[in-house]
Coordinates of C-alpha atoms in Angstrom, one line a residue:
M9 CA 136.9 80.6 113.3
G10 CA 138.6 80.0 110.0
W11 CA 137.3 78.8 106.7
G12 CA 139.3 75.3 107.1
D13 CA 138.0 74.5 110.6
L14 CA 134.6 72.6 109.7
G15 CA 134.8 68.8 108.1
V16 CA 132.6 69.9 105.5
F17 CA 135.7 72.8 104.4
G18 CA 138.1 70.6 104.5
E19 CA 139.6 70.0 108.3
P20 CA 141.0 66.5 108.6
S21 CA 139.9 65.4 111.8
K22 CA 136.5 65.6 111.0
E23 CA 135.3 66.8 113.9
T24 CA 132.1 69.1 113.3
P25 CA 129.5 67.0 112.5
N26 CA 126.7 68.5 113.1
L27 CA 127.9 72.3 111.2
D28 CA 129.3 69.8 108.8
Q29 CA 125.4 68.3 109.1
M30 CA 123.6 71.5 109.0
A31 CA 125.6 71.9 105.2
S32 CA 124.3 69.0 104.3
E33 CA 120.3 69.5 105.5
G34 CA 121.2 73.2 104.4
M35 CA 123.5 75.7 101.9
L36 CA 126.9 75.8 102.0
F37 CA 128.4 79.2 101.2
L38 CA 131.9 78.9 99.8
D39 CA 132.6 82.5 98.8
F40 CA 131.3 84.0 102.1
Y41 CA 133.4 87.2 102.8
T42 CA 133.1 89.3 105.8
A43 CA 133.5 93.1 106.2
N44 CA 136.7 93.7 107.8
P45 CA 139.6 91.5 109.0
L46 CA 139.1 92.4 112.5
C47 CA 136.1 92.2 115.7
S48 CA 135.0 95.2 115.9
P49 CA 134.1 96.5 112.6
S50 CA 132.8 93.0 110.8
R51 CA 130.3 93.1 114.3
A52 CA 129.4 96.6 113.4
A53 CA 129.1 95.9 109.5
L54 CA 126.8 92.8 109.9
L55 CA 124.2 94.7 112.4
T56 CA 124.4 97.8 110.4
G57 CA 124.4 96.6 106.5
R58 CA 127.2 99.2 106.2
L59 CA 130.8 99.0 105.3
P60 CA 132.8 100.0 109.0
V61 CA 134.6 102.9 106.9
R62 CA 130.7 104.2 106.7
N63 CA 129.7 103.1 109.9
G64 CA 132.5 104.8 112.1
F65 CA 134.3 101.6 112.8
Y66 CA 137.7 102.5 112.1
T67 CA 140.8 104.9 112.4
T68 CA 142.7 108.1 110.9
N69 CA 145.2 107.9 113.6
A70 CA 147.4 106.1 111.0
H71 CA 146.9 104.3 107.3
A72 CA 145.5 101.6 107.0
R73 CA 145.7 100.8 110.7
N74 CA 143.2 97.6 112.0
A75 CA 141.3 99.1 115.2
Y76 CA 139.0 97.8 117.4
T77 CA 137.1 98.4 120.3
P78 CA 139.8 97.7 123.7
Q79 CA 138.4 98.6 127.4
D80 CA 140.3 101.8 126.6
I81 CA 138.3 102.9 123.2
V82 CA 136.4 106.3 123.3
G83 CA 133.7 105.9 120.4
G84 CA 131.4 103.1 119.6
I85 CA 128.6 102.6 117.7
P86 CA 126.7 105.9 116.6
D87 CA 123.4 106.7 117.5
S88 CA 122.6 108.2 113.6
E89 CA 123.5 103.9 112.7
L90 CA 120.4 102.4 112.6
L91 CA 120.9 98.6 113.8
L92 CA 119.1 95.0 112.8
P93 CA 117.3 94.5 116.1
E94 CA 116.1 98.4 115.6
L95 CA 114.7 97.6 112.6
L96 CA 113.1 94.4 113.1
K97 CA 111.3 96.4 116.5
K98 CA 108.8 97.3 113.6
A99 CA 107.9 93.6 112.4
G100 CA 106.8 92.7 116.3
Y101 CA 110.5 90.9 116.9
T102 CA 112.3 90.2 120.4
N103 CA 115.9 90.7 119.7
K104 CA 118.9 89.1 122.1
I105 CA 122.5 89.1 122.2
I106 CA 124.5 86.6 123.5
G107 CA 128.1 86.7 123.6
K108 CA 130.2 89.7 122.5
W109 CA 128.8 92.8 122.1
H110 CA 132.4 94.6 121.4
L111 CA 130.8 97.8 119.8
G112 CA 131.7 100.2 122.4
H113 CA 131.1 99.3 126.3
R114 CA 130.2 102.8 127.7
P115 CA 126.3 103.0 128.3
Q116 CA 125.1 105.1 125.0
F117 CA 126.6 102.1 123.5
H118 CA 125.0 99.7 125.7
P119 CA 123.0 96.8 123.0
M120 CA 119.9 97.8 124.9
K121 CA 120.1 101.1 123.2
H122 CA 120.5 100.2 119.6
G123 CA 117.9 97.5 119.4
F124 CA 118.2 94.6 121.8
D125 CA 115.4 93.5 124.2
E126 CA 117.5 91.4 126.2
W127 CA 121.4 90.8 126.6
F128 CA 123.6 88.2 128.4
G129 CA 127.4 88.4 127.7
S130 CA 130.3 90.6 127.1
P131 CA 131.4 94.2 126.0
N132 CA 134.9 93.0 125.3
C133 CA 136.3 90.3 124.6
H134 CA 137.6 87.8 127.4
F135 CA 141.8 89.2 127.3
G136 CA 143.0 89.4 131.0
P137 CA 142.8 88.3 133.5
F138 CA 143.7 92.0 134.9
D139 CA 144.9 93.3 138.0
N140 CA 141.8 95.3 138.7
R141 CA 144.5 98.3 139.3
A142 CA 145.7 99.1 136.0
L143 CA 143.2 96.8 133.5
P144 CA 140.1 95.9 135.1
N145 CA 138.5 92.1 134.2
I146 CA 136.1 92.4 131.8
P147 CA 132.6 92.7 133.2
V148 CA 129.6 90.2 132.0
Y149 CA 126.1 91.2 131.8
R150 CA 122.2 90.4 132.0
D151 CA 120.2 92.8 130.5
W152 CA 121.3 96.5 132.0
E153 CA 123.9 95.8 134.6
M154 CA 126.8 93.8 135.4
I155 CA 126.7 90.1 137.1
G156 CA 130.2 90.1 137.8
R157 CA 133.9 90.0 136.0
Y158 CA 135.8 87.6 133.7
Y159 CA 138.2 85.4 135.2
E160 CA 136.7 86.0 139.1
D161 CA 132.9 85.1 138.7
F162 CA 133.0 83.4 135.3
K163 CA 136.4 81.5 135.6
I164 CA 138.9 80.6 132.9
D165 CA 141.5 78.7 133.9
L166 CA 144.2 80.1 131.4
K167 CA 146.4 76.3 132.7
T168 CA 144.1 74.0 131.3
G169 CA 142.1 76.1 129.4
E170 CA 139.0 75.2 131.2
A171 CA 135.8 77.6 131.4
N172 CA 132.1 77.2 131.3
L173 CA 131.0 80.1 129.4
T174 CA 130.1 78.2 125.9
Q175 CA 127.6 75.9 128.1
I176 CA 126.3 79.2 130.1
Y177 CA 125.3 81.0 126.5
L178 CA 124.0 77.6 125.4
Q179 CA 121.5 77.2 127.6
E180 CA 120.6 81.3 127.7
A181 CA 120.2 80.5 124.0
L182 CA 117.9 77.6 124.6
D183 CA 115.6 79.5 127.1
F184 CA 115.5 81.8 125.1
I185 CA 114.0 79.9 121.9
S186 CA 111.7 78.4 124.3
K187 CA 110.0 81.6 126.0
Q188 CA 110.0 83.3 122.7
Q189 CA 108.0 80.6 121.0
A190 CA 105.9 80.0 124.1
S191 CA 104.7 83.5 123.7
Q192 CA 104.5 82.5 119.9
Q193 CA 106.5 85.9 119.4
P194 CA 109.1 85.8 116.6
F195 CA 112.6 86.6 117.9
F196 CA 116.4 87.6 116.1
L197 CA 118.9 85.7 118.3
Y198 CA 122.3 87.1 117.8
W199 CA 124.5 84.1 119.8
A200 CA 128.0 85.8 119.6
I201 CA 130.2 83.0 121.5
D202 CA 134.0 83.9 121.5
A203 CA 135.5 80.4 122.3
T204 CA 138.3 80.4 119.9
H205 CA 139.4 84.0 120.3
A206 CA 142.4 83.7 122.3
P207 CA 142.9 82.8 125.1
V208 CA 140.9 79.5 123.6
Y209 CA 138.7 77.9 126.1
A210 CA 136.6 74.7 127.0
S211 CA 133.9 73.1 129.2
K212 CA 135.5 69.9 131.4
R213 CA 133.7 67.4 129.2
F214 CA 135.5 68.8 125.8
L215 CA 139.0 69.3 126.7
G216 CA 141.5 67.1 125.4
T217 CA 139.0 65.3 123.4
S218 CA 140.0 67.2 120.0
Q219 CA 142.9 65.8 117.8
R220 CA 144.1 69.6 117.0
G221 CA 144.5 70.2 121.0
L222 CA 142.8 73.1 122.9
Y223 CA 141.2 74.9 119.9
G224 CA 139.7 71.7 118.7
D225 CA 138.5 71.2 122.0
A226 CA 136.8 75.0 121.7
V227 CA 135.3 74.2 117.8
R228 CA 133.9 70.7 118.4
E229 CA 132.0 71.8 122.2
I230 CA 130.5 75.3 119.7
D231 CA 129.8 72.9 117.2
D232 CA 128.1 70.6 119.8
S233 CA 126.1 73.6 120.9
I234 CA 125.0 74.4 117.5
G235 CA 123.6 70.8 117.2
K236 CA 121.6 71.6 120.0
I237 CA 120.3 74.8 119.3
L238 CA 118.8 73.3 116.3
K239 CA 117.8 70.2 117.6
H240 CA 116.1 72.6 120.0
L241 CA 114.0 74.6 117.4
Q242 CA 112.7 71.0 115.4
K243 CA 111.8 70.1 119.0
L244 CA 109.7 73.3 119.7
G245 CA 108.5 72.6 116.2
I246 CA 109.5 75.7 114.9
S247 CA 112.7 75.0 112.4
E248 CA 110.3 75.4 109.3
N249 CA 109.5 78.9 110.2
T250 CA 113.1 79.7 111.8
F251 CA 116.1 80.8 109.7
V252 CA 119.6 79.9 111.0
F253 CA 123.0 81.4 110.0
F254 CA 126.4 80.5 110.8
T255 CA 129.6 82.5 110.1
S256 CA 132.4 84.1 111.8
D257 CA 133.8 87.5 112.2
N258 CA 136.9 87.2 110.7
G259 CA 139.6 84.3 109.3
A260 CA 141.3 82.6 112.3
A261 CA 144.3 84.1 113.7
L262 CA 147.3 82.4 112.5
I263 CA 149.4 84.8 115.3
S264 CA 147.8 82.5 117.9
A265 CA 148.5 79.1 116.1
P266 CA 149.1 76.2 116.5
K267 CA 148.0 75.6 119.6
Q268 CA 145.6 79.1 119.9
G269 CA 144.3 79.9 116.2
G270 CA 142.1 77.5 113.6
S271 CA 142.7 77.0 110.0
N272 CA 141.9 79.3 106.8
G273 CA 142.8 76.2 105.2
R274 CA 144.1 77.1 100.9
F275 CA 143.9 80.7 101.7
L276 CA 146.6 83.6 102.2
C277 CA 147.1 84.7 106.2
G278 CA 145.0 85.5 108.5
K279 CA 143.4 87.3 110.7
Q280 CA 144.0 91.2 110.6
T281 CA 145.0 90.9 106.7
T282 CA 143.0 91.9 104.2
F283 CA 144.5 88.5 101.7
E284 CA 141.4 85.4 101.2
G285 CA 142.3 83.6 105.0
G286 CA 142.1 87.1 106.6
M287 CA 138.4 87.8 105.1
R288 CA 137.0 84.6 103.5
E289 CA 134.6 82.6 106.1
P290 CA 132.7 79.8 106.7
A291 CA 129.2 80.3 106.2
I292 CA 126.1 77.7 106.0
A293 CA 122.4 78.5 105.9
W294 CA 119.7 76.0 107.3
W295 CA 115.8 76.6 106.5
P296 CA 114.0 73.4 106.7
G297 CA 111.4 73.3 104.4
H298 CA 112.8 76.3 102.4
I299 CA 116.3 75.9 101.4
P300 CA 116.9 72.8 99.4
A301 CA 119.3 70.1 101.5
G302 CA 123.2 69.7 100.3
G303 CA 123.2 73.1 98.5
V304 CA 126.6 74.4 97.8
S305 CA 126.8 78.3 96.1
H306 CA 129.2 80.3 94.5
Q307 CA 127.5 83.8 95.3
L308 CA 129.6 85.9 96.7
G309 CA 128.3 87.0 100.3
N310 CA 129.0 88.9 103.1
V311 CA 128.6 89.3 106.8
M312 CA 126.7 92.7 105.5
D313 CA 124.1 90.7 103.5
L314 CA 122.6 89.2 106.9
F315 CA 121.3 93.1 107.6
T316 CA 119.9 93.0 104.6
T317 CA 118.3 89.6 103.9
S318 CA 117.1 89.8 107.8
L319 CA 115.1 92.8 106.6
S320 CA 113.5 90.7 103.6
L321 CA 112.5 87.8 105.4
A322 CA 110.7 90.0 108.0
G323 CA 108.8 91.7 105.6
L324 CA 111.1 95.1 105.4
Q325 CA 112.6 97.1 103.2
P326 CA 116.1 98.1 104.1
P327 CA 116.5 102.0 105.1
S328 CA 116.8 104.3 101.9
D329 CA 118.1 107.8 103.7
R330 CA 121.7 105.9 103.8
Q331 CA 124.2 103.9 101.6
I332 CA 123.4 100.2 102.4
D333 CA 126.1 97.9 101.3
G334 CA 124.7 94.4 102.2
I335 CA 122.5 92.6 99.7
D336 CA 119.5 90.4 99.7
L337 CA 120.5 86.7 99.7
L338 CA 117.3 85.3 99.6
P339 CA 117.4 84.3 95.6
A340 CA 120.5 83.2 96.3
I341 CA 119.5 81.0 99.0
L342 CA 116.5 79.4 97.6
Q343 CA 116.5 79.8 94.5
G344 CA 119.8 78.9 93.2
K345 CA 120.6 82.1 92.2
L346 CA 124.0 84.0 91.5
I347 CA 123.6 87.9 92.0
D348 CA 126.6 90.0 90.6
R349 CA 128.2 92.0 92.9
P350 CA 131.8 93.3 94.1
I351 CA 133.4 92.5 97.4
F352 CA 135.6 95.1 98.9
Y353 CA 138.5 93.9 101.2
Y354 CA 139.2 97.5 103.9
R355 CA 141.6 97.8 106.5
G356 CA 140.7 101.2 108.1
N357 CA 140.5 104.0 106.7
E358 CA 141.9 102.1 102.6
M359 CA 140.1 100.2 100.4
M360 CA 143.3 97.7 100.3
A361 CA 141.6 95.2 97.2
V362 CA 138.3 94.4 95.6
R363 CA 136.7 91.0 94.1
V364 CA 134.8 90.8 90.9
G365 CA 134.0 87.5 89.7
L366 CA 136.9 85.4 90.6
Y367 CA 139.3 88.2 89.9
K368 CA 140.7 90.0 93.1
A369 CA 142.9 93.1 92.6
H370 CA 145.2 94.1 95.2
Y371 CA 145.6 97.9 95.3
W372 CA 147.8 98.4 98.2
T373 CA 149.5 94.9 100.2
W374 CA 150.7 95.4 104.0
S375 CA 150.6 92.1 106.3
N376 CA 152.2 93.4 109.2
S377 CA 155.0 96.1 109.9
W378 CA 158.8 95.1 110.4
E379 CA 158.7 96.5 113.9
E380 CA 155.6 93.8 115.2
Y381 CA 156.9 91.5 112.8
S382 CA 160.7 91.5 114.3
K383 CA 159.1 91.2 117.8
G384 CA 157.2 87.7 116.3
I385 CA 153.8 88.8 115.2
D386 CA 153.3 87.5 112.2
F387 CA 149.9 87.1 110.6
C388 CA 151.0 84.5 107.5
P389 CA 153.8 82.2 109.2
G390 CA 155.0 80.2 106.7
Q391 CA 152.7 81.8 103.8
N392 CA 155.7 84.4 102.8
V393 CA 155.1 85.3 98.9
S394 CA 157.6 87.4 97.8
G395 CA 156.2 91.3 96.6
V396 CA 152.5 89.8 97.9
T397 CA 152.6 89.7 102.4
T398 CA 154.9 92.9 102.3
H399 CA 155.9 94.1 105.8
T400 CA 155.9 98.1 104.2
Q401 CA 152.6 99.1 103.1
E402 CA 152.9 99.2 99.3
E403 CA 150.8 100.7 96.6
H404 CA 149.5 99.3 93.5
T405 CA 146.7 101.5 93.0
S406 CA 148.1 102.7 89.3
L407 CA 148.9 99.0 88.4
P408 CA 146.9 96.5 90.7
L409 CA 148.0 92.9 91.4
L410 CA 145.7 90.3 90.3
F411 CA 144.9 86.8 91.3
H412 CA 142.6 84.7 90.0
L413 CA 141.0 83.0 92.8
G414 CA 139.4 80.1 90.7
R415 CA 142.8 79.0 89.5
D416 CA 144.9 80.8 92.7
P417 CA 142.4 80.8 96.0
G418 CA 146.0 81.1 98.2
E419 CA 147.1 84.1 96.1
K420 CA 150.5 83.1 95.0
Y421 CA 150.4 84.3 90.9
P422 CA 150.0 87.3 90.4
L423 CA 148.8 87.6 86.9
S424 CA 151.2 89.3 84.6
F425 CA 150.5 92.9 83.7
A426 CA 151.1 92.2 80.0
S427 CA 148.3 89.4 79.6
D428 CA 145.4 89.8 77.5
E429 CA 143.7 88.7 80.6
Y430 CA 145.1 91.1 82.9
Q431 CA 144.2 93.9 80.9
R432 CA 139.8 92.5 80.0
A433 CA 139.8 92.2 84.0
M434 CA 140.8 95.4 84.7
E435 CA 139.5 97.5 82.7
Q436 CA 135.7 95.7 84.5
I437 CA 137.3 96.0 88.0
S438 CA 138.7 99.8 87.5
V439 CA 135.4 101.3 86.3
I440 CA 133.7 99.4 90.0
V441 CA 136.2 101.5 91.6
R442 CA 135.8 104.5 90.3
Q443 CA 132.1 104.5 91.2
H444 CA 133.1 103.2 94.4
K445 CA 135.3 105.2 95.5
A446 CA 133.4 108.6 94.0
T447 CA 130.1 107.9 96.4
M448 CA 132.0 107.1 99.8
V449 CA 131.1 109.1 102.5
P450 CA 133.2 107.8 105.4
G451 CA 131.5 108.4 108.7
E452 CA 133.1 109.8 112.0
P453 CA 136.1 107.9 112.8
Q454 CA 134.5 105.6 116.6
L455 CA 138.5 104.6 117.0
N456 CA 140.7 107.6 117.3
V457 CA 140.6 108.6 121.0
C458 CA 141.4 106.4 124.1
D459 CA 141.3 107.1 128.1
K460 CA 142.0 104.6 130.8
A461 CA 139.0 106.8 132.3
V462 CA 136.1 104.7 130.4
M463 CA 137.0 101.2 131.0
N464 CA 135.1 99.0 132.5
W465 CA 135.5 100.4 136.6
S466 CA 132.4 100.6 137.4
P467 CA 130.0 99.6 134.9
P468 CA 126.3 99.7 136.1
G469 CA 125.3 97.0 139.1
C470 CA 129.1 97.1 140.5
E471 CA 127.6 98.7 143.2
K472 CA 125.1 95.6 144.3
L473 CA 127.9 93.6 143.9
G474 CA 130.4 95.6 145.8
K475 CA 133.1 95.5 142.2
C476 CA 133.4 98.7 141.6
L477 CA 136.7 100.2 140.8
K478 CA 138.3 103.1 141.8
Q479 CA 138.3 105.3 138.4
P480 CA 141.3 107.4 137.3
K481 CA 141.5 110.8 136.3
S482 CA 140.3 110.9 132.3
D483 CA 143.6 111.4 130.2
P484 CA 142.0 111.0 126.2
K485 CA 145.0 110.3 124.1
K486 CA 145.4 109.2 120.3
C487 CA 144.9 105.4 120.0
I488 CA 148.0 103.9 119.0
W489 CA 147.4 100.9 116.5
P490 CA 150.8 98.8 115.4
H491 CA 149.1 96.6 113.0

């Protein structure tokens, strides 16, 4: 979902009344970012509080390539990483993930081996349907075992876009919250629905109800579901004791637009890129009785901050034996303070850009390769900016491209290299980048090796369902990442 998909951010159809109300009752973040312009690395960053280049969710197979966790990926979240639910257990929390995990699907990467007590959802995205011969359909798990597969037991109609998955995920959330409230148990719920990811889907009640087509139908259903979750917290009398945060894993996928992709508002490009459209996200914090209603913050935030902020709420300290990139946002949320911090924009193993205050410096630019672009794959449709949205990897480390995001949020007008403003801003930014690079210790890359033998052929529980598939012979290969 993109920054421009909510009514409160200016989406013209105004079809997100619940999220808009959530913002009016809580705090809207205008400058909130993901840690990577792609799904898996950003989720790894959210749950570890660390940049993907530190937690292993990147590739070294080619420079600055976006990589995620398709079925044939061998790697996943390493045991050495400490995830938010593992740490919250120390404060007595019960933890559940609903929806897409995407941090590795092999048994050692199962979310219940990394701090979650319950899981309902899938290890990968709902791409497909696959033929169950060359590629198996994606399993859906309840806790340790699969209970079916997408397109077979959990239907997604690719012709109409109808699927009941968001309603199933909603009911799972309501039931979990009720159960924890009844037992007076503190809880962490990670509600990771994926209806706005192509192939987009919505349930029958929402199909055809949006001015924006099927994508808008999916957004409307997510909005309605979040409204029901917030009302449920209020009905149970625990809303004033529950911190809720809404955001996205990356910008809208303009490659799927306009039918299957959203809006990034005034920002340049979308998912897969380190331009603002790829990494600036809608973000709302809600905590009645604590967060002043109608707040708007210009605090530079990042999904990694949810790790540190959540620990702070639970009275815990972040681990001291590793570099944590997330900061505690509570002073910004509760007291309106602005915390000085940079935002680093990574693509794979390369720091592409950095934001300090209102200035953003690009050290590398690249939208997507000429080879992919010539096939019709375009991450910046209708947004070509000469010298900025490049189709080759362009290095600017000796003379970075600099933008003032207050005057130019669309990154269309680089500041003149000869200007005093450029010189002053780059003096400050250069010091921050030097310090960052000097202390950067990359983790072991998890997204380098692919093997068809590790795909979802025979997940735990497949025997009971008669849904085990024949596994091919192991043949590990270097993963190819075109983007």
